[in-house]
Amino acid sequence: MSTIFSKIINKEIPADIVYESENILAFRDINPQAPVHILIIPKIEIPKVTNIYGKEHAVLLGEMIDAANKLAKEMNIADDGFRLVFNCGNHGGQEVYHLHMHLLGGRKMKWPPG
Ligand code: AMP
């Protein structure tokens, strides 16, 4: 089932897009939890982490991490470090069922997460 992120991919609703390629899109989270909070998503509809399989998805995930590294450098958070997060399902706190990787940085993160 399509989510609000499909509308962002199709440019039907606005988003602060910071990176786009043939396969992925990255935009600023509307409710940022850190000075840098970007969502990196595949353009194809994969609901969540448990729907990932096979080599094709492995390449896609590699692209998503490449984009995160590129954006972290651009936003000057690469040296201090950052956090990449996938929330999966109810206990993981997932709200939008279109796969997305959170790139969080610009402050010291706590552990364990809440
Ligand atoms: P999750 O809880 O992992 O599913 O994260 C979903 C994230 O999407 C949350 O951090 C929301 O703030 C964010 N979000 C929801 N709608 C939008 C939107 N239209 N533009 C940007 N970020 C959004």
XYZ file of C-alpha atoms and ligand atoms in Angstrom:
137
model
C 0.000 0.000 0.000
C 1.315 3.446 -0.898
C 2.247 5.922 1.812
C 2.897 9.633 2.029
C 6.476 8.919 0.934
C 5.201 7.797 -2.498
C 3.605 11.230 -2.841
C 6.973 12.824 -2.022
C 8.711 10.605 -4.608
C 6.109 11.587 -7.219
C 6.436 15.279 -6.217
C 2.729 15.399 -5.378
C 3.546 16.945 -2.004
C 6.561 19.090 -1.145
C 9.622 17.953 0.773
C 13.042 19.425 1.429
C 14.894 17.081 -0.921
C 18.655 16.948 -0.359
C 19.606 14.090 -2.692
C 18.018 12.207 -5.558
C 19.172 9.433 -7.882
C 17.430 6.981 -10.171
C 16.767 4.605 -7.267
C 16.690 6.641 -4.075
C 15.540 9.914 -2.580
C 16.656 11.766 0.562
C 14.774 14.581 2.269
C 14.734 16.341 5.633
C 12.498 14.861 8.307
C 9.501 17.114 8.983
C 9.896 16.561 12.743
C 13.679 16.577 13.254
C 15.110 14.783 16.296
C 18.622 16.161 15.796
C 20.218 19.170 14.066
C 20.618 16.941 10.994
C 17.752 14.502 10.446
C 17.367 13.155 6.935
C 15.302 10.248 5.624
C 16.853 8.146 2.868
C 14.342 6.024 0.993
C 14.228 3.708 -2.010
C 11.900 4.829 -4.790
C 10.419 1.366 -5.048
C 7.815 0.471 -2.439
C 9.360 -1.810 0.194
C 7.248 -1.564 3.374
C 9.862 -2.476 5.972
C 13.149 -4.177 6.793
C 11.567 -7.641 6.922
C 10.639 -7.267 3.233
C 14.293 -6.936 2.213
C 15.845 -9.914 0.442
C 18.191 -10.840 -2.356
C 21.029 -9.187 -4.233
C 18.912 -6.481 -5.839
C 17.934 -5.115 -2.435
C 21.518 -5.477 -1.206
C 22.647 -3.127 -3.984
C 19.852 -0.714 -3.111
C 20.870 -0.693 0.564
C 24.460 -0.061 -0.486
C 23.268 2.965 -2.456
C 21.362 4.219 0.567
C 24.492 3.996 2.735
C 26.591 5.678 0.038
C 24.066 8.522 0.015
C 24.181 8.743 3.826
C 27.993 9.031 3.737
C 27.854 11.678 1.012
C 25.220 13.693 2.897
C 27.069 13.343 6.222
C 30.174 14.852 4.580
C 28.132 17.635 2.980
C 26.457 18.466 6.313
C 29.794 18.340 8.200
C 28.773 15.548 10.562
C 30.982 12.802 9.135
C 33.987 13.458 11.391
C 32.067 13.659 14.681
C 29.896 10.724 13.689
C 26.217 10.096 13.215
C 23.542 7.443 13.582
C 21.716 5.432 10.912
C 18.403 3.931 12.043
C 15.760 1.681 10.540
C 12.634 1.417 12.685
C 10.842 -1.844 11.884
C 7.256 -2.621 12.837
C 5.285 -1.797 15.942
C 7.955 -2.407 18.588
C 10.546 -0.700 16.398
C 8.409 2.443 16.397
C 7.793 2.481 12.643
C 5.104 4.959 11.609
C 5.484 5.127 7.837
C 5.417 1.778 6.034
C 7.755 2.745 3.205
C 11.324 1.645 3.997
C 13.422 4.558 5.230
C 16.787 5.007 6.876
C 17.111 7.884 9.344
C 20.413 9.807 9.175
C 20.768 11.623 12.502
C 23.646 13.841 13.517
C 24.869 17.178 14.772
C 24.645 16.205 18.442
C 25.928 13.410 20.702
C 23.462 10.514 20.616
C 22.385 8.579 23.700
C 22.482 4.823 24.154
C 20.377 2.757 24.764
C 17.651 4.366 22.626
C 14.255 4.905 24.252
P 9.388 6.051 11.456
O 8.829 6.310 12.823
O 10.714 5.375 11.465
O 8.373 5.384 10.556
O 9.702 7.475 10.859
C 8.858 8.186 10.027
C 9.414 9.582 9.952
O 8.799 10.249 8.847
C 9.155 10.432 11.193
O 10.407 10.831 11.737
C 8.336 11.606 10.652
O 8.656 12.826 11.279
C 8.700 11.602 9.185
N 7.724 12.178 8.277
C 6.401 11.880 8.195
N 5.811 12.596 7.218
C 6.798 13.339 6.642
C 6.829 14.288 5.574
N 5.731 14.601 4.885
N 8.017 14.860 5.271
C 9.126 14.547 5.966
N 9.168 13.666 6.969
C 8.014 13.067 7.315
